[in-house]
Amino acid sequence: MMKMAVEATAPGKAILFGEHSVVYRGPAIVLAIDKRARVVAERTDDDKIFFDALDLGFSGFFDGETYYAVNGEPWRGRRLLAFMVAARKTMEHLDTESGLNITIRSDIPVAAGLGSSAAVSVATVAAVGGALDGDLSQEDICSLAYEGEKVVHGTPSGVDNNISTYGGVLRYERGRELERFELEGELLFVIGNTLRRRSTKKLVDRVGRLMEREPELVDGIIDSIVRTSENGLEALKEANLNRIGDLMNVNHGLLSALGVSISRLDLMVHASRGSGAYGAKLTGAGGGGCMIALTDGENTGRIQKAIYRCRGEPHVVNISYEGVNTRRLD
Ligand code: PMV
């Protein structure tokens, strides 16, 4: 078989409405953002899977399940486990065995709730599939990437690998088919990264404990978030920026009530609103990670500055309707 290098790219994501409530009931509304993971895969003649994670400054290879560091500390291999599993599952699916050189680059901040891990898994499956001359459908790519994600994240909801594969806007609810939307008109957002890493599991557990202590109260908050998400989706479909903004603000207040915001997120949210954002809220699990503000061309610069002043890292993002894509490099 001819050796060829194949590059695949896949988008990250931001949750616009419904984080935490989605664990209990109702929808989460998730956007693919125009920040992407890029993976290049190439066959090699041995049976090892070599990874070069250029952005993160480490590289190494898996011989079977064992990681051997070439650059950087050996524990860093844990980060690569999901991608190794995704690559192996792809080979199994295509009934092929080969060594691989896999190079990862990404402009999606890591461990910030922006779906960087799933985007790399999705792009890895697509790039490996391409390098092995395999024929993978989008469904194949999505489910093979999920296999990798499961190894590292237990039983993730499946939102991240879906949004990375298909792009656009998704309505996700447990036990229901995913719905994908294309919105009229463009929406512009500024994402502010607190640069504080956090664990989704710990924050979901924290809300769970509050639910155990104050079930009626927390149930009421969850109901309100569900209503906010349903109304939010309507507002998105109407392209009603003022209404989307109001609902983002309400959603942030409800997430704060659940105890998942932190002062840096609150500061950035309020600074963005004060700089002309239609609305702003934390996005993802909270406890650090990111906030998201809805803006228009006019106020974007002011909001970016406001986020800088709060010692956050601003990123201007659009919704990306381009899911995973692949191209041959030679
Ligand atoms: O991991 P994140 O930051 O994308 O957040 C996940 C969203 C939660 O609702 C908090 C958890 C979940 O599994 O839905």
mmCIF file of C-alpha atoms and ligand atoms in Angstrom:
data_model
loop_
_atom_site.group_PDB
_atom_site.id
_atom_site.type_symbol
_atom_site.label_atom_id
_atom_site.label_comp_id
_atom_site.label_asym_id
_atom_site.label_seq_id
_atom_site.Cartn_x
_atom_site.Cartn_y
_atom_site.Cartn_z
ATOM 1 C CA MET A 1 0.000 0.000 0.000
ATOM 2 C CA MET A 2 1.233 3.489 -0.819
ATOM 3 C CA LYS A 3 2.338 5.602 2.127
ATOM 4 C CA MET A 4 0.669 8.931 2.364
ATOM 5 C CA ALA A 5 0.305 11.635 4.952
ATOM 6 C CA VAL A 6 -3.253 12.708 5.650
ATOM 7 C CA GLU A 7 -4.284 15.740 7.650
ATOM 8 C CA ALA A 8 -7.631 15.927 9.414
ATOM 9 C CA THR A 9 -9.034 18.863 11.317
ATOM 10 C CA ALA A 10 -12.009 19.064 13.680
ATOM 11 C CA PRO A 11 -13.597 21.917 15.652
ATOM 12 C CA GLY A 12 -13.832 22.503 19.387
ATOM 13 C CA LYS A 13 -17.075 23.477 21.088
ATOM 14 C CA ALA A 14 -18.717 25.775 23.603
ATOM 15 C CA ILE A 15 -21.901 25.082 25.557
ATOM 16 C CA LEU A 16 -24.253 28.043 25.165
ATOM 17 C CA PHE A 17 -27.057 26.791 27.421
ATOM 18 C CA GLY A 18 -27.773 23.869 29.713
ATOM 19 C CA GLU A 19 -24.499 22.688 31.261
ATOM 20 C CA HIS A 20 -25.123 20.772 34.508
ATOM 21 C CA SER A 21 -28.934 20.661 34.024
ATOM 22 C CA VAL A 22 -28.295 18.284 31.092
ATOM 23 C CA VAL A 23 -26.905 15.759 33.589
ATOM 24 C CA TYR A 24 -30.409 15.556 35.117
ATOM 25 C CA ARG A 25 -32.845 16.403 32.320
ATOM 26 C CA GLY A 26 -33.520 18.698 29.404
ATOM 27 C CA PRO A 27 -31.248 19.881 26.629
ATOM 28 C CA ALA A 28 -27.835 21.422 26.285
ATOM 29 C CA ILE A 29 -27.317 23.737 23.326
ATOM 30 C CA VAL A 30 -23.793 23.349 22.004
ATOM 31 C CA LEU A 31 -21.906 25.309 19.340
ATOM 32 C CA ALA A 32 -18.941 24.188 17.243
ATOM 33 C CA ILE A 33 -16.370 26.995 17.289
ATOM 34 C CA ASP A 34 -13.834 27.981 14.676
ATOM 35 C CA LYS A 35 -10.881 26.773 16.730
ATOM 36 C CA ARG A 36 -9.630 23.458 15.457
ATOM 37 C CA ALA A 37 -7.443 20.481 16.257
ATOM 38 C CA ARG A 38 -5.175 19.382 13.390
ATOM 39 C CA VAL A 39 -3.799 15.874 13.171
ATOM 40 C CA VAL A 40 -1.473 14.454 10.529
ATOM 41 C CA ALA A 41 -1.139 10.669 10.281
ATOM 42 C CA GLU A 42 1.240 8.564 8.229
ATOM 43 C CA ARG A 43 1.890 4.816 8.089
ATOM 44 C CA THR A 44 5.239 3.486 9.245
ATOM 45 C CA ASP A 45 6.906 0.127 8.779
ATOM 46 C CA ASP A 46 6.968 -0.943 12.437
ATOM 47 C CA ASP A 47 4.013 -1.556 14.769
ATOM 48 C CA LYS A 48 4.443 1.436 17.069
ATOM 49 C CA ILE A 49 2.210 4.467 17.333
ATOM 50 C CA PHE A 50 4.376 7.565 17.565
ATOM 51 C CA PHE A 51 2.829 10.848 18.732
ATOM 52 C CA ASP A 52 4.278 14.298 18.396
ATOM 53 C CA ALA A 53 2.213 16.772 20.422
ATOM 54 C CA LEU A 54 4.008 19.864 19.165
ATOM 55 C CA ASP A 55 1.940 22.499 20.948
ATOM 56 C CA LEU A 56 2.271 20.788 24.293
ATOM 57 C CA GLY A 57 5.990 20.216 23.845
ATOM 58 C CA PHE A 58 6.182 16.439 24.175
ATOM 59 C CA SER A 59 6.448 13.340 22.058
ATOM 60 C CA GLY A 60 6.695 9.593 22.531
ATOM 61 C CA PHE A 61 5.368 6.301 21.281
ATOM 62 C CA PHE A 62 3.181 3.415 22.339
ATOM 63 C CA ASP A 63 4.500 -0.093 21.964
ATOM 64 C CA GLY A 64 1.372 -2.086 22.704
ATOM 65 C CA GLU A 65 -0.183 -0.289 25.690
ATOM 66 C CA THR A 66 3.109 1.007 27.087
ATOM 67 C CA TYR A 67 4.164 4.600 26.540
ATOM 68 C CA TYR A 68 7.814 5.492 25.974
ATOM 69 C CA ALA A 69 8.628 9.199 26.248
ATOM 70 C CA VAL A 70 10.961 10.680 23.663
ATOM 71 C CA ASN A 71 10.549 14.316 24.775
ATOM 72 C CA GLY A 72 8.955 15.330 28.078
ATOM 73 C CA GLU A 73 8.049 13.301 31.158
ATOM 74 C CA PRO A 74 6.613 9.774 30.842
ATOM 75 C CA TRP A 75 3.360 10.669 32.688
ATOM 76 C CA ARG A 76 2.475 12.926 29.781
ATOM 77 C CA GLY A 77 1.632 9.787 27.836
ATOM 78 C CA ARG A 78 -1.635 9.615 29.799
ATOM 79 C CA ARG A 79 -2.858 12.592 27.775
ATOM 80 C CA LEU A 80 -2.320 10.585 24.621
ATOM 81 C CA LEU A 81 -4.079 7.423 25.745
ATOM 82 C CA ALA A 82 -7.481 8.369 24.284
ATOM 83 C CA PHE A 83 -5.886 9.144 20.922
ATOM 84 C CA MET A 84 -3.886 5.903 20.914
ATOM 85 C CA VAL A 85 -7.066 3.938 21.610
ATOM 86 C CA ALA A 86 -8.937 5.887 18.916
ATOM 87 C CA ALA A 87 -6.142 5.067 16.431
ATOM 88 C CA ARG A 88 -6.150 1.355 17.351
ATOM 89 C CA LYS A 89 -9.958 1.117 17.191
ATOM 90 C CA THR A 90 -9.770 2.692 13.745
ATOM 91 C CA MET A 91 -7.263 0.048 12.602
ATOM 92 C CA GLU A 92 -9.457 -2.709 14.066
ATOM 93 C CA HIS A 93 -12.485 -1.278 12.279
ATOM 94 C CA LEU A 94 -10.576 -1.228 8.986
ATOM 95 C CA ASP A 95 -9.128 -4.665 9.673
ATOM 96 C CA THR A 96 -5.575 -3.350 9.179
ATOM 97 C CA GLU A 97 -2.470 -3.212 11.335
ATOM 98 C CA SER A 98 0.288 -0.696 10.902
ATOM 99 C CA GLY A 99 2.688 1.537 12.729
ATOM 100 C CA LEU A 100 1.741 5.210 12.666
ATOM 101 C CA ASN A 101 3.311 8.635 12.974
ATOM 102 C CA ILE A 102 0.749 11.016 14.380
ATOM 103 C CA THR A 103 1.356 14.752 14.756
ATOM 104 C CA ILE A 104 -1.068 16.806 16.831
ATOM 105 C CA ARG A 105 -1.540 20.570 16.758
ATOM 106 C CA SER A 106 -4.449 22.432 18.190
ATOM 107 C CA ASP A 107 -5.613 25.977 18.702
ATOM 108 C CA ILE A 108 -8.254 24.829 21.207
ATOM 109 C CA PRO A 109 -7.256 25.591 24.822
ATOM 110 C CA VAL A 110 -6.738 22.369 26.813
ATOM 111 C CA ALA A 111 -8.855 21.351 29.849
ATOM 112 C CA ALA A 112 -10.954 24.493 29.512
ATOM 113 C CA GLY A 113 -14.320 22.936 28.560
ATOM 114 C CA LEU A 114 -13.844 23.677 24.858
ATOM 115 C CA GLY A 115 -13.777 20.062 23.699
ATOM 116 C CA SER A 116 -10.087 19.888 22.807
ATOM 117 C CA SER A 117 -9.706 16.214 23.656
ATOM 118 C CA ALA A 118 -12.692 15.101 21.552
ATOM 119 C CA ALA A 119 -11.587 17.289 18.643
ATOM 120 C CA VAL A 120 -8.157 15.623 18.680
ATOM 121 C CA SER A 121 -9.776 12.148 18.931
ATOM 122 C CA VAL A 122 -12.086 12.872 15.993
ATOM 123 C CA ALA A 123 -9.264 14.300 13.876
ATOM 124 C CA THR A 124 -7.031 11.340 14.831
ATOM 125 C CA VAL A 125 -9.616 8.789 13.663
ATOM 126 C CA ALA A 126 -10.180 10.669 10.389
ATOM 127 C CA ALA A 127 -6.436 11.134 9.717
ATOM 128 C CA VAL A 128 -5.586 7.513 10.553
ATOM 129 C CA GLY A 129 -8.517 6.289 8.437
ATOM 130 C CA GLY A 130 -7.238 8.388 5.538
ATOM 131 C CA ALA A 131 -3.618 7.275 5.941
ATOM 132 C CA LEU A 132 -4.761 3.641 5.831
ATOM 133 C CA ASP A 133 -6.841 4.321 2.738
ATOM 134 C CA GLY A 134 -9.961 3.338 4.677
ATOM 135 C CA ASP A 135 -13.467 4.442 3.927
ATOM 136 C CA LEU A 136 -14.941 5.948 7.096
ATOM 137 C CA SER A 137 -18.361 7.578 7.261
ATOM 138 C CA GLN A 138 -18.971 10.502 9.630
ATOM 139 C CA GLU A 139 -20.887 8.088 11.890
ATOM 140 C CA ASP A 140 -17.838 5.766 11.959
ATOM 141 C CA ILE A 141 -15.521 8.652 12.842
ATOM 142 C CA CYS A 142 -17.840 9.858 15.590
ATOM 143 C CA SER A 143 -18.253 6.455 17.229
ATOM 144 C CA LEU A 144 -14.581 5.419 16.938
ATOM 145 C CA ALA A 145 -13.548 8.725 18.544
ATOM 146 C CA TYR A 146 -16.043 8.033 21.339
ATOM 147 C CA GLU A 147 -14.232 4.738 22.064
ATOM 148 C CA GLY A 148 -11.071 6.743 22.759
ATOM 149 C CA GLU A 149 -12.903 9.313 24.881
ATOM 150 C CA LYS A 150 -14.446 6.560 27.021
ATOM 151 C CA VAL A 151 -11.050 5.235 28.051
ATOM 152 C CA VAL A 152 -10.070 8.535 29.581
ATOM 153 C CA HIS A 153 -13.367 10.117 30.600
ATOM 154 C CA GLY A 154 -15.502 7.143 31.725
ATOM 155 C CA THR A 155 -18.863 7.539 30.033
ATOM 156 C CA PRO A 156 -18.887 11.015 28.525
ATOM 157 C CA SER A 157 -22.189 12.355 27.212
ATOM 158 C CA GLY A 158 -21.073 12.062 23.595
ATOM 159 C CA VAL A 159 -21.727 15.734 22.881
ATOM 160 C CA ASP A 160 -18.097 16.618 22.281
ATOM 161 C CA ASN A 161 -17.323 13.934 19.691
ATOM 162 C CA ASN A 162 -20.625 14.649 17.916
ATOM 163 C CA ILE A 163 -20.114 18.397 17.658
ATOM 164 C CA SER A 164 -16.497 17.897 16.514
ATOM 165 C CA THR A 165 -17.604 15.478 13.815
ATOM 166 C CA TYR A 166 -20.593 17.362 12.453
ATOM 167 C CA GLY A 167 -19.992 21.027 13.414
ATOM 168 C CA GLY A 168 -22.804 23.579 13.662
ATOM 169 C CA VAL A 169 -25.273 23.865 16.547
ATOM 170 C CA LEU A 170 -26.515 20.802 18.417
ATOM 171 C CA ARG A 171 -29.372 20.223 20.783
ATOM 172 C CA TYR A 172 -28.350 17.362 23.030
ATOM 173 C CA GLU A 173 -30.582 15.616 25.527
ATOM 174 C CA ARG A 174 -29.998 12.239 27.173
ATOM 175 C CA GLY A 175 -32.059 9.479 25.615
ATOM 176 C CA ARG A 176 -33.024 11.594 22.602
ATOM 177 C CA GLU A 177 -31.631 11.857 19.099
ATOM 178 C CA LEU A 178 -29.231 14.741 18.635
ATOM 179 C CA GLU A 179 -30.679 17.580 16.594
ATOM 180 C CA ARG A 180 -28.426 19.707 14.436
ATOM 181 C CA PHE A 181 -29.265 23.254 13.355
ATOM 182 C CA GLU A 182 -27.968 25.876 10.972
ATOM 183 C CA LEU A 183 -28.739 29.373 12.178
ATOM 184 C CA GLU A 184 -29.625 32.361 10.067
ATOM 185 C CA GLY A 185 -27.058 35.119 10.184
ATOM 186 C CA GLU A 186 -23.729 35.081 11.950
ATOM 187 C CA LEU A 187 -23.213 35.098 15.671
ATOM 188 C CA LEU A 188 -19.989 36.417 17.118
ATOM 189 C CA PHE A 189 -18.724 35.466 20.546
ATOM 190 C CA VAL A 190 -15.784 36.274 22.772
ATOM 191 C CA ILE A 191 -14.621 33.386 24.907
ATOM 192 C CA GLY A 192 -12.590 34.271 27.988
ATOM 193 C CA ASN A 193 -10.292 31.611 29.394
ATOM 194 C CA THR A 194 -9.499 31.932 33.117
ATOM 195 C CA LEU A 195 -6.475 29.671 32.429
ATOM 196 C CA ARG A 196 -7.527 27.635 35.464
ATOM 197 C CA ARG A 197 -7.882 23.968 34.726
ATOM 198 C CA ARG A 198 -10.729 22.134 36.329
ATOM 199 C CA SER A 199 -12.248 18.687 36.435
ATOM 200 C CA THR A 200 -15.734 18.295 34.974
ATOM 201 C CA LYS A 201 -16.323 15.224 37.149
ATOM 202 C CA LYS A 202 -15.581 17.091 40.401
ATOM 203 C CA LEU A 203 -17.965 19.896 39.491
ATOM 204 C CA VAL A 204 -20.736 17.506 38.435
ATOM 205 C CA ASP A 205 -20.240 15.707 41.787
ATOM 206 C CA ARG A 206 -20.406 18.999 43.661
ATOM 207 C CA VAL A 207 -23.806 19.800 42.131
ATOM 208 C CA GLY A 208 -24.873 16.218 42.912
ATOM 209 C CA ARG A 209 -24.033 16.702 46.604
ATOM 210 C CA LEU A 210 -25.967 19.971 46.723
ATOM 211 C CA MET A 211 -28.889 18.153 45.112
ATOM 212 C CA GLU A 212 -28.738 15.515 47.885
ATOM 213 C CA ARG A 213 -28.731 18.155 50.610
ATOM 214 C CA GLU A 214 -31.380 20.460 49.119
ATOM 215 C CA PRO A 215 -33.306 18.404 46.569
ATOM 216 C CA GLU A 216 -36.356 20.657 46.180
ATOM 217 C CA LEU A 217 -34.343 23.836 45.858
ATOM 218 C CA VAL A 218 -31.833 22.417 43.392
ATOM 219 C CA ASP A 219 -34.599 20.761 41.383
ATOM 220 C CA GLY A 220 -36.193 24.187 40.969
ATOM 221 C CA ILE A 221 -32.906 25.659 39.730
ATOM 222 C CA ILE A 222 -32.485 22.794 37.249
ATOM 223 C CA ASP A 223 -36.050 23.361 35.985
ATOM 224 C CA SER A 224 -35.246 27.029 35.429
ATOM 225 C CA ILE A 225 -32.080 26.178 33.497
ATOM 226 C CA VAL A 226 -34.057 23.745 31.336
ATOM 227 C CA ARG A 227 -36.560 26.529 30.537
ATOM 228 C CA THR A 228 -33.651 28.905 29.795
ATOM 229 C CA SER A 229 -32.147 26.393 27.354
ATOM 230 C CA GLU A 230 -35.465 25.768 25.558
ATOM 231 C CA ASN A 231 -36.105 29.510 25.251
ATOM 232 C CA GLY A 232 -32.464 30.007 24.265
ATOM 233 C CA LEU A 233 -32.820 27.653 21.329
ATOM 234 C CA GLU A 234 -35.927 29.547 20.196
ATOM 235 C CA ALA A 235 -34.017 32.821 20.472
ATOM 236 C CA LEU A 236 -31.128 31.383 18.447
ATOM 237 C CA LYS A 237 -33.523 30.286 15.711
ATOM 238 C CA GLU A 238 -35.074 33.785 15.705
ATOM 239 C CA ALA A 239 -31.557 35.323 15.665
ATOM 240 C CA ASN A 240 -32.818 37.550 18.489
ATOM 241 C CA LEU A 241 -29.542 38.760 19.984
ATOM 242 C CA ASN A 242 -31.081 40.665 22.885
ATOM 243 C CA ARG A 243 -33.095 37.643 23.949
ATOM 244 C CA ILE A 244 -30.137 35.260 23.590
ATOM 245 C CA GLY A 245 -28.104 37.660 25.736
ATOM 246 C CA ASP A 246 -30.781 37.942 28.435
ATOM 247 C CA LEU A 247 -31.044 34.168 28.631
ATOM 248 C CA MET A 248 -27.258 33.761 28.835
ATOM 249 C CA ASN A 249 -27.285 36.171 31.792
ATOM 250 C CA VAL A 250 -30.064 34.248 33.514
ATOM 251 C CA ASN A 251 -28.267 30.959 32.855
ATOM 252 C CA HIS A 252 -25.098 32.331 34.459
ATOM 253 C CA GLY A 253 -27.021 33.383 37.566
ATOM 254 C CA LEU A 254 -28.526 29.924 37.881
ATOM 255 C CA LEU A 255 -25.128 28.247 37.449
ATOM 256 C CA SER A 256 -23.735 30.539 40.161
ATOM 257 C CA ALA A 257 -26.615 29.439 42.382
ATOM 258 C CA LEU A 258 -25.470 25.847 41.827
ATOM 259 C CA GLY A 259 -22.040 26.871 43.105
ATOM 260 C CA VAL A 260 -19.987 26.218 39.967
ATOM 261 C CA SER A 261 -18.841 29.758 39.196
ATOM 262 C CA ILE A 262 -15.676 31.316 40.621
ATOM 263 C CA SER A 263 -14.827 34.959 41.189
ATOM 264 C CA ARG A 264 -12.614 35.184 38.085
ATOM 265 C CA LEU A 265 -15.472 33.917 35.910
ATOM 266 C CA ASP A 266 -17.925 36.332 37.565
ATOM 267 C CA LEU A 267 -15.502 39.229 37.034
ATOM 268 C CA MET A 268 -15.050 38.408 33.350
ATOM 269 C CA VAL A 269 -18.798 37.930 32.844
ATOM 270 C CA HIS A 270 -19.624 41.295 34.426
ATOM 271 C CA ALA A 271 -16.746 43.090 32.682
ATOM 272 C CA SER A 272 -18.006 41.760 29.314
ATOM 273 C CA ARG A 273 -21.554 42.870 29.994
ATOM 274 C CA GLY A 274 -20.232 46.303 31.042
ATOM 275 C CA SER A 275 -18.345 46.485 27.726
ATOM 276 C CA GLY A 276 -21.416 46.037 25.563
ATOM 277 C CA ALA A 277 -21.941 42.262 25.364
ATOM 278 C CA TYR A 278 -25.566 41.223 24.766
ATOM 279 C CA GLY A 279 -25.055 38.647 27.491
ATOM 280 C CA ALA A 280 -22.336 36.586 29.146
ATOM 281 C CA LYS A 281 -22.097 33.385 31.147
ATOM 282 C CA LEU A 282 -19.670 30.703 32.156
ATOM 283 C CA THR A 283 -19.461 27.865 29.653
ATOM 284 C CA GLY A 284 -18.858 24.209 30.470
ATOM 285 C CA ALA A 285 -18.460 22.759 33.911
ATOM 286 C CA GLY A 286 -17.272 25.988 35.652
ATOM 287 C CA GLY A 287 -14.771 26.059 38.521
ATOM 288 C CA GLY A 288 -12.293 27.704 36.117
ATOM 289 C CA GLY A 289 -12.251 27.075 32.395
ATOM 290 C CA CYS A 290 -14.077 29.615 30.265
ATOM 291 C CA MET A 291 -16.869 32.151 29.975
ATOM 292 C CA ILE A 292 -18.609 33.166 26.765
ATOM 293 C CA ALA A 293 -20.017 36.556 25.746
ATOM 294 C CA LEU A 294 -22.293 37.317 22.801
ATOM 295 C CA THR A 295 -21.089 40.385 20.950
ATOM 296 C CA ASP A 296 -21.344 42.266 17.680
ATOM 297 C CA GLY A 297 -18.514 43.635 15.534
ATOM 298 C CA GLU A 298 -18.647 46.977 17.344
ATOM 299 C CA ASN A 299 -17.992 45.903 20.938
ATOM 300 C CA THR A 300 -15.705 42.927 20.320
ATOM 301 C CA GLY A 301 -12.482 44.869 20.929
ATOM 302 C CA ARG A 302 -13.798 46.388 24.169
ATOM 303 C CA ILE A 303 -14.895 43.007 25.469
ATOM 304 C CA GLN A 304 -11.504 41.487 24.631
ATOM 305 C CA LYS A 305 -9.765 44.282 26.542
ATOM 306 C CA ALA A 306 -12.124 43.862 29.497
ATOM 307 C CA ILE A 307 -11.279 40.148 29.652
ATOM 308 C CA TYR A 308 -7.542 40.911 29.493
ATOM 309 C CA ARG A 309 -7.949 43.342 32.365
ATOM 310 C CA CYS A 310 -9.463 40.519 34.423
ATOM 311 C CA ARG A 311 -6.330 38.504 33.583
ATOM 312 C CA GLY A 312 -8.233 36.205 31.251
ATOM 313 C CA GLU A 313 -7.286 35.140 27.743
ATOM 314 C CA PRO A 314 -9.854 36.292 25.156
ATOM 315 C CA HIS A 315 -10.640 34.395 21.943
ATOM 316 C CA VAL A 316 -13.017 35.786 19.317
ATOM 317 C CA VAL A 317 -14.992 32.888 17.838
ATOM 318 C CA ASN A 318 -17.674 32.247 15.254
ATOM 319 C CA ILE A 319 -19.877 29.187 14.989
ATOM 320 C CA SER A 320 -18.214 26.676 12.661
ATOM 321 C CA TYR A 321 -20.454 24.712 10.337
ATOM 322 C CA GLU A 322 -17.511 22.706 9.132
ATOM 323 C CA GLY A 323 -17.192 19.426 10.985
ATOM 324 C CA VAL A 324 -14.283 17.031 10.555
ATOM 325 C CA ASN A 325 -12.453 17.255 7.225
ATOM 326 C CA THR A 326 -9.473 15.444 5.712
ATOM 327 C CA ARG A 327 -6.981 16.121 2.967
ATOM 328 C CA ARG A 328 -3.964 14.286 1.560
ATOM 329 C CA LEU A 329 -0.738 16.147 2.015
ATOM 330 C CA ASP A 330 1.230 14.533 -0.816
HETATM 331 O O1 PMV B 1 -16.527 19.269 30.352
HETATM 332 P P1 PMV B 1 -17.254 20.519 29.970
HETATM 333 O O2 PMV B 1 -16.671 21.732 30.575
HETATM 334 O O3 PMV B 1 -17.501 20.637 28.497
HETATM 335 O O4 PMV B 1 -18.709 20.477 30.662
HETATM 336 C C1 PMV B 1 -19.553 19.401 30.567
HETATM 337 C C2 PMV B 1 -20.979 19.804 30.813
HETATM 338 C C3 PMV B 1 -21.592 19.251 32.082
HETATM 339 O O5 PMV B 1 -22.994 19.448 31.928
HETATM 340 C C4 PMV B 1 -21.118 20.045 33.279
HETATM 341 C C5 PMV B 1 -21.297 17.784 32.308
HETATM 342 C C6 PMV B 1 -21.936 16.821 31.328
HETATM 343 O O6 PMV B 1 -21.478 15.662 31.278
HETATM 344 O O7 PMV B 1 -22.891 17.177 30.627
#
